[in-house]
PDB file of C-alpha atoms in Angstrom:
ATOM      1  CA  UNK P  18       0.083   0.056  -0.325  1.00 84.00           C
ATOM      2  CA  UNK P  19       1.047   3.539  -1.237  1.00 90.00           C
ATOM      3  CA  UNK P  20       2.039   6.459   1.306  1.00 94.00           C
ATOM      4  CA  UNK P  21      -0.595   8.130  -0.073  1.00 94.00           C
ATOM      5  CA  UNK P  22      -3.033   5.229   0.512  1.00 95.00           C
ATOM      6  CA  UNK P  23      -2.432   4.955   3.753  1.00 97.00           C
ATOM      7  CA  UNK P  24      -2.927   8.409   4.946  1.00 97.00           C
ATOM      8  CA  UNK P  25      -6.266   8.587   3.129  1.00 97.00           C
ATOM      9  CA  UNK P  26      -7.342   5.629   5.348  1.00 97.00           C
ATOM     10  CA  UNK P  27      -6.308   7.383   8.133  1.00 98.00           C
ATOM     11  CA  UNK P  28      -8.200  10.624   7.243  1.00 98.00           C
ATOM     12  CA  UNK P  29     -11.305   9.047   6.248  1.00 98.00           C
ATOM     13  CA  UNK P  30     -11.544   6.822   9.576  1.00 98.00           C
ATOM     14  CA  UNK P  31     -10.891   9.281  12.259  1.00 98.00           C
ATOM     15  CA  UNK P  32     -13.360  11.584  10.223  1.00 98.00           C
ATOM     16  CA  UNK P  33     -15.930   8.648  11.195  1.00 98.00           C
ATOM     17  CA  UNK P  34     -15.031   8.405  14.344  1.00 97.00           C
ATOM     18  CA  UNK P  35     -14.713  12.298  15.374  1.00 98.00           C
ATOM     19  CA  UNK P  36     -16.793  14.301  12.399  1.00 97.00           C
ATOM     20  CA  UNK P  37     -16.267  17.157  15.617  1.00 96.00           C
ATOM     21  CA  UNK P  38     -13.614  17.589  17.734  1.00 94.00           C
ATOM     22  CA  UNK P  39     -13.598  20.027  20.816  1.00 93.00           C
ATOM     23  CA  UNK P  40     -10.316  21.639  21.165  1.00 93.00           C
ATOM     24  CA  UNK P  41      -9.425  19.986  24.722  1.00 94.00           C
ATOM     25  CA  UNK P  42      -8.012  23.403  26.578  1.00 97.00           C
ATOM     26  CA  UNK P  43     -11.005  25.021  27.975  1.00 97.00           C
ATOM     27  CA  UNK P  44     -10.782  28.964  27.343  1.00 97.00           C
ATOM     28  CA  UNK P  45     -13.117  31.784  26.709  1.00 97.00           C
ATOM     29  CA  UNK P  46     -10.990  33.909  24.392  1.00 98.00           C
ATOM     30  CA  UNK P  47      -7.642  33.999  22.298  1.00 98.00           C
ATOM     31  CA  UNK P  48      -5.103  34.528  25.210  1.00 98.00           C
ATOM     32  CA  UNK P  49      -6.958  32.795  27.291  1.00 98.00           C
ATOM     33  CA  UNK P  50      -6.180  29.415  25.116  1.00 98.00           C
ATOM     34  CA  UNK P  51      -1.936  30.688  24.190  1.00 98.00           C
ATOM     35  CA  UNK P  52      -1.835  30.457  28.044  1.00 98.00           C
ATOM     36  CA  UNK P  53      -3.644  26.125  28.578  1.00 98.00           C
ATOM     37  CA  UNK P  54      -1.457  26.227  25.703  1.00 97.00           C
ATOM     38  CA  UNK P  55       1.651  26.551  27.631  1.00 97.00           C
ATOM     39  CA  UNK P  56       0.757  25.759  30.744  1.00 97.00           C
ATOM     40  CA  UNK P  57       0.273  21.710  29.150  1.00 95.00           C
ATOM     41  CA  UNK P  58       4.106  21.313  27.891  1.00 90.00           C
ATOM     42  CA  UNK P  59       4.594  17.968  29.747  1.00 88.00           C
ATOM     43  CA  UNK P  60       1.017  18.062  31.839  1.00 93.00           C
ATOM     44  CA  UNK P  61      -2.111  16.400  30.974  1.00 92.00           C
ATOM     45  CA  UNK P  62      -4.862  18.971  28.893  1.00 94.00           C
ATOM     46  CA  UNK P  63      -7.086  17.213  32.444  1.00 95.00           C
ATOM     47  CA  UNK P  64      -4.496  18.788  34.469  1.00 97.00           C
ATOM     48  CA  UNK P  65      -4.221  22.142  32.791  1.00 98.00           C
ATOM     49  CA  UNK P  66      -8.389  22.408  32.454  1.00 98.00           C
ATOM     50  CA  UNK P  67      -8.415  21.405  36.855  1.00 98.00           C
ATOM     51  CA  UNK P  68      -5.547  24.342  36.995  1.00 97.00           C
ATOM     52  CA  UNK P  69      -7.435  27.349  34.799  1.00 98.00           C
ATOM     53  CA  UNK P  70     -10.095  28.954  36.259  1.00 98.00           C
ATOM     54  CA  UNK P  71      -8.165  29.928  39.601  1.00 97.00           C
ATOM     55  CA  UNK P  72      -6.123  31.447  37.105  1.00 98.00           C
ATOM     56  CA  UNK P  73      -8.430  32.911  34.831  1.00 98.00           C
ATOM     57  CA  UNK P  74     -10.696  34.583  36.927  1.00 98.00           C
ATOM     58  CA  UNK P  75      -7.790  36.110  38.636  1.00 97.00           C
ATOM     59  CA  UNK P  76      -5.839  36.696  35.594  1.00 98.00           C
ATOM     60  CA  UNK P  77      -8.186  36.309  32.331  1.00 97.00           C
ATOM     61  CA  UNK P  78      -6.072  38.587  30.448  1.00 98.00           C
ATOM     62  CA  UNK P  79      -2.792  39.920  29.803  1.00 98.00           C
ATOM     63  CA  UNK P  80      -3.061  43.419  31.706  1.00 98.00           C
ATOM     64  CA  UNK P  81      -3.825  41.476  34.763  1.00 98.00           C
ATOM     65  CA  UNK P  82      -1.336  38.903  34.657  1.00 98.00           C
ATOM     66  CA  UNK P  83       1.128  40.945  34.667  1.00 98.00           C
ATOM     67  CA  UNK P  84       0.418  42.769  37.579  1.00 98.00           C
ATOM     68  CA  UNK P  85       1.396  39.088  39.512  1.00 98.00           C
ATOM     69  CA  UNK P  86       4.104  38.494  40.709  1.00 98.00           C
ATOM     70  CA  UNK P  87       6.073  35.099  39.048  1.00 97.00           C
ATOM     71  CA  UNK P  88       5.706  33.814  42.775  1.00 98.00           C
ATOM     72  CA  UNK P  89       0.813  34.638  43.100  1.00 98.00           C
ATOM     73  CA  UNK P  90       0.961  32.941  39.483  1.00 98.00           C
ATOM     74  CA  UNK P  91       2.997  29.794  40.687  1.00 98.00           C
ATOM     75  CA  UNK P  92       1.134  29.807  43.318  1.00 97.00           C
ATOM     76  CA  UNK P  93      -2.360  29.439  41.054  1.00 97.00           C
ATOM     77  CA  UNK P  94      -0.231  26.589  38.638  1.00 98.00           C
ATOM     78  CA  UNK P  95       1.756  25.120  40.935  1.00 96.00           C
ATOM     79  CA  UNK P  96       0.257  21.250  40.109  1.00 95.00           C
ATOM     80  CA  UNK P  97       1.235  20.993  37.061  1.00 95.00           C
ATOM     81  CA  UNK P  98       5.409  20.067  36.124  1.00 91.00           C
ATOM     82  CA  UNK P  99       7.910  22.915  34.843  1.00 95.00           C
ATOM     83  CA  UNK P 100       5.379  25.864  37.244  1.00 97.00           C
ATOM     84  CA  UNK P 101       8.007  27.419  38.456  1.00 97.00           C
ATOM     85  CA  UNK P 102       9.378  28.240  35.150  1.00 97.00           C
ATOM     86  CA  UNK P 103       5.957  28.733  33.508  1.00 98.00           C
ATOM     87  CA  UNK P 104       5.090  31.141  36.002  1.00 98.00           C
ATOM     88  CA  UNK P 105       7.515  33.943  35.160  1.00 98.00           C
ATOM     89  CA  UNK P 106       6.932  33.120  31.425  1.00 98.00           C
ATOM     90  CA  UNK P 107       4.018  34.261  31.627  1.00 98.00           C
ATOM     91  CA  UNK P 108       4.571  36.962  33.334  1.00 98.00           C
ATOM     92  CA  UNK P 109       6.529  38.218  30.767  1.00 98.00           C
ATOM     93  CA  UNK P 110       4.381  37.322  28.230  1.00 98.00           C
ATOM     94  CA  UNK P 111       1.604  38.972  29.163  1.00 98.00           C
ATOM     95  CA  UNK P 112       4.024  42.121  29.651  1.00 98.00           C
ATOM     96  CA  UNK P 113       5.564  42.176  26.049  1.00 98.00           C
ATOM     97  CA  UNK P 114       1.456  41.873  24.837  1.00 98.00           C
ATOM     98  CA  UNK P 115       0.744  45.061  26.516  1.00 98.00           C
ATOM     99  CA  UNK P 116       4.072  46.562  25.695  1.00 98.00           C
ATOM    100  CA  UNK P 117       4.121  45.364  22.272  1.00 97.00           C
ATOM    101  CA  UNK P 118       0.440  44.481  20.601  1.00 98.00           C
ATOM    102  CA  UNK P 119      -1.336  46.133  23.532  1.00 98.00           C
ATOM    103  CA  UNK P 120      -2.874  43.606  25.097  1.00 98.00           C
ATOM    104  CA  UNK P 121      -4.489  40.992  21.759  1.00 98.00           C
ATOM    105  CA  UNK P 122      -2.808  37.998  21.014  1.00 98.00           C
ATOM    106  CA  UNK P 123      -0.879  38.939  17.616  1.00 98.00           C
ATOM    107  CA  UNK P 124      -1.926  37.262  14.332  1.00 98.00           C
ATOM    108  CA  UNK P 125       1.504  35.448  12.973  1.00 98.00           C
ATOM    109  CA  UNK P 126       3.387  32.836  13.644  1.00 97.00           C
ATOM    110  CA  UNK P 127       6.936  34.597  14.360  1.00 97.00           C
ATOM    111  CA  UNK P 128       4.523  37.506  16.698  1.00 98.00           C
ATOM    112  CA  UNK P 129       3.565  34.981  18.909  1.00 98.00           C
ATOM    113  CA  UNK P 130       6.327  32.499  18.730  1.00 98.00           C
ATOM    114  CA  UNK P 131       9.088  35.442  19.698  1.00 98.00           C
ATOM    115  CA  UNK P 132       6.607  35.762  23.327  1.00 98.00           C
ATOM    116  CA  UNK P 133       8.699  33.406  26.078  1.00 97.00           C
ATOM    117  CA  UNK P 134       6.964  30.106  26.684  1.00 95.00           C
ATOM    118  CA  UNK P 135       5.608  29.724  23.337  1.00 97.00           C
ATOM    119  CA  UNK P 136       7.742  27.258  20.492  1.00 95.00           C
ATOM    120  CA  UNK P 137       6.418  26.416  17.397  1.00 95.00           C
ATOM    121  CA  UNK P 138       4.303  24.582  18.763  1.00 95.00           C
ATOM    122  CA  UNK P 139       2.148  26.162  20.163  1.00 96.00           C
ATOM    123  CA  UNK P 140       1.693  28.635  18.437  1.00 97.00           C
ATOM    124  CA  UNK P 141       0.603  26.282  15.467  1.00 97.00           C
ATOM    125  CA  UNK P 142      -1.976  25.440  17.708  1.00 97.00           C
ATOM    126  CA  UNK P 143      -3.027  29.401  18.736  1.00 98.00           C
ATOM    127  CA  UNK P 144      -3.011  29.873  15.107  1.00 98.00           C
ATOM    128  CA  UNK P 145      -4.869  27.048  13.637  1.00 97.00           C
ATOM    129  CA  UNK P 146      -7.389  27.209  16.868  1.00 96.00           C
ATOM    130  CA  UNK P 147      -7.618  30.868  17.701  1.00 97.00           C
ATOM    131  CA  UNK P 148      -8.005  32.507  14.513  1.00 97.00           C
ATOM    132  CA  UNK P 149      -8.075  29.494  11.572  1.00 96.00           C
ATOM    133  CA  UNK P 150      -4.702  29.916  10.340  1.00 97.00           C
ATOM    134  CA  UNK P 151      -4.115  26.258   8.950  1.00 97.00           C
ATOM    135  CA  UNK P 152      -1.807  24.628  11.080  1.00 97.00           C
ATOM    136  CA  UNK P 153      -0.605  21.148  12.004  1.00 97.00           C
ATOM    137  CA  UNK P 154       1.227  21.319  15.082  1.00 95.00           C
ATOM    138  CA  UNK P 155       2.781  18.172  16.317  1.00 95.00           C
ATOM    139  CA  UNK P 156       2.837  16.372  20.084  1.00 89.00           C
ATOM    140  CA  UNK P 157       3.923  13.463  20.719  1.00 85.00           C
ATOM    141  CA  UNK P 158       0.275  11.776  19.724  1.00 86.00           C
ATOM    142  CA  UNK P 159       0.769  12.553  16.697  1.00 95.00           C
ATOM    143  CA  UNK P 160       4.460  12.140  16.249  1.00 95.00           C
ATOM    144  CA  UNK P 161       4.363   8.361  17.463  1.00 94.00           C
ATOM    145  CA  UNK P 162       1.137   7.664  15.107  1.00 96.00           C
ATOM    146  CA  UNK P 163       2.305   8.913  12.230  1.00 97.00           C
ATOM    147  CA  UNK P 164       5.516   7.346  12.623  1.00 96.00           C
ATOM    148  CA  UNK P 165       3.988   4.260  13.609  1.00 95.00           C
ATOM    149  CA  UNK P 166       1.572   4.297  10.525  1.00 97.00           C
ATOM    150  CA  UNK P 167       4.626   4.847   8.777  1.00 96.00           C
ATOM    151  CA  UNK P 168       3.383   7.978   6.828  1.00 97.00           C
ATOM    152  CA  UNK P 169       6.779   9.831   8.548  1.00 96.00           C
ATOM    153  CA  UNK P 170       9.657   8.250   9.141  1.00 94.00           C
ATOM    154  CA  UNK P 171      10.563  12.274  10.795  1.00 92.00           C
ATOM    155  CA  UNK P 172      13.192  12.173  13.703  1.00 93.00           C
ATOM    156  CA  UNK P 173      11.767  14.385  15.017  1.00 94.00           C
ATOM    157  CA  UNK P 174       8.319  16.451  16.002  1.00 92.00           C
ATOM    158  CA  UNK P 175       9.639  18.871  12.938  1.00 94.00           C
ATOM    159  CA  UNK P 176      10.105  16.686  10.415  1.00 96.00           C
ATOM    160  CA  UNK P 177       7.225  15.091  11.052  1.00 97.00           C
ATOM    161  CA  UNK P 178       5.312  17.928  10.208  1.00 97.00           C
ATOM    162  CA  UNK P 179       6.320  19.040   7.244  1.00 97.00           C
ATOM    163  CA  UNK P 180       5.751  14.778   6.170  1.00 97.00           C
ATOM    164  CA  UNK P 181       2.394  16.240   7.910  1.00 97.00           C
ATOM    165  CA  UNK P 182       1.871  18.985   5.365  1.00 97.00           C
ATOM    166  CA  UNK P 183       3.056  17.688   2.859  1.00 96.00           C
ATOM    167  CA  UNK P 184       0.587  14.661   2.742  1.00 97.00           C
ATOM    168  CA  UNK P 185      -2.494  15.398   3.470  1.00 98.00           C
ATOM    169  CA  UNK P 186      -4.747  18.710   2.140  1.00 97.00           C
ATOM    170  CA  UNK P 187      -4.272  22.057   4.238  1.00 97.00           C
ATOM    171  CA  UNK P 188      -7.660  22.400   4.860  1.00 97.00           C
ATOM    172  CA  UNK P 189      -8.030  19.159   6.812  1.00 97.00           C
ATOM    173  CA  UNK P 190      -5.175  20.277   8.802  1.00 98.00           C
ATOM    174  CA  UNK P 191      -6.322  22.455  11.870  1.00 97.00           C
ATOM    175  CA  UNK P 192      -9.586  19.142  12.390  1.00 97.00           C
ATOM    176  CA  UNK P 193      -6.892  16.120  11.351  1.00 98.00           C
ATOM    177  CA  UNK P 194      -4.617  17.206  14.084  1.00 96.00           C
ATOM    178  CA  UNK P 195      -6.889  16.468  17.018  1.00 96.00           C
ATOM    179  CA  UNK P 196      -8.823  13.577  15.089  1.00 97.00           C
ATOM    180  CA  UNK P 197      -5.053  12.416  15.643  1.00 97.00           C
ATOM    181  CA  UNK P 198      -4.364  12.991  19.585  1.00 95.00           C
ATOM    182  CA  UNK P 199      -7.877  11.877  20.396  1.00 95.00           C
ATOM    183  CA  UNK P 200      -7.717   8.555  18.933  1.00 96.00           C
ATOM    184  CA  UNK P 201      -3.737   8.320  20.011  1.00 94.00           C
ATOM    185  CA  UNK P 202      -5.245   9.014  23.905  1.00 91.00           C
ATOM    186  CA  UNK P 203      -8.868   5.846  23.357  1.00 93.00           C
ATOM    187  CA  UNK P 204      -7.730   3.641  21.159  1.00 94.00           C
ATOM    188  CA  UNK P 205      -3.854   3.893  20.721  1.00 92.00           C
ATOM    189  CA  UNK P 206      -2.249   4.375  23.961  1.00 90.00           C
ATOM    190  CA  UNK P 207       1.437   5.338  23.655  1.00 85.00           C
ATOM    191  CA  UNK P 208       2.215   2.722  27.329  1.00 84.00           C
ATOM    192  CA  UNK P 209      -1.446   0.314  27.314  1.00 77.00           C
ATOM    193  CA  UNK P 210      -3.754  -1.473  25.796  1.00 77.00           C
ATOM    194  CA  UNK P 211      -2.808  -1.357  21.777  1.00 79.00           C
ATOM    195  CA  UNK P 212      -5.863  -4.523  20.973  1.00 86.00           C
ATOM    196  CA  UNK P 213      -7.966  -1.370  19.860  1.00 91.00           C
ATOM    197  CA  UNK P 214      -5.813   0.067  17.118  1.00 94.00           C
ATOM    198  CA  UNK P 215      -7.667  -0.688  14.237  1.00 95.00           C
ATOM    199  CA  UNK P 216      -6.116   1.736  12.306  1.00 96.00           C
ATOM    200  CA  UNK P 217      -3.166   0.862  12.487  1.00 94.00           C
ATOM    201  CA  UNK P 218      -4.102  -3.022  12.035  1.00 94.00           C
ATOM    202  CA  UNK P 219      -5.975  -1.774   8.774  1.00 93.00           C
ATOM    203  CA  UNK P 220      -3.193  -0.519   7.181  1.00 94.00           C
ATOM    204  CA  UNK P 221      -0.908  -3.452   7.846  1.00 91.00           C
ATOM    205  CA  UNK P 222      -2.826  -7.144   8.528  1.00 79.00           C
TER     206      UNK P 222
END
């Protein structure tokens, strides 16, 4: 089976499973999405969703967030990994959003990635989910499944993202990356039972 055929099967089956995909991180606007995605590094979405309501109650916009001390932010997010670094990044990110962008989250990759704690993946999530710009954020689930389905030989998420963008139509990217994440969690976990991973079986049996 050709790589393109495997990609078609993946898209078809994921569309059957997940015709609509909710955004996994709770948010109310581009700023709260940006914060939630930045917090989700090396932390589960579920955990982030547990701690953000209190954080956003206190600092739901960059003007309020920048007024908090890093230690105050750290206290509000202390249950998640890398809380110390993330707290400092959130404070500085908010200061720069106010200084450079009048408190409005910018809508370009370059400007987003210039903010502390915002890498390419975080910028891609915000561009796709907040602004509808085609992007293909690659996390560990996507990297693992793309390799498993032999749709990439990428050694890292950067190479896997390039392969995904070549392989899948641009108008599917924003939805498809979420569909793959949901499939990975539900049917093909990194550690655990892969008995239900029927897409992999379809492709290689």
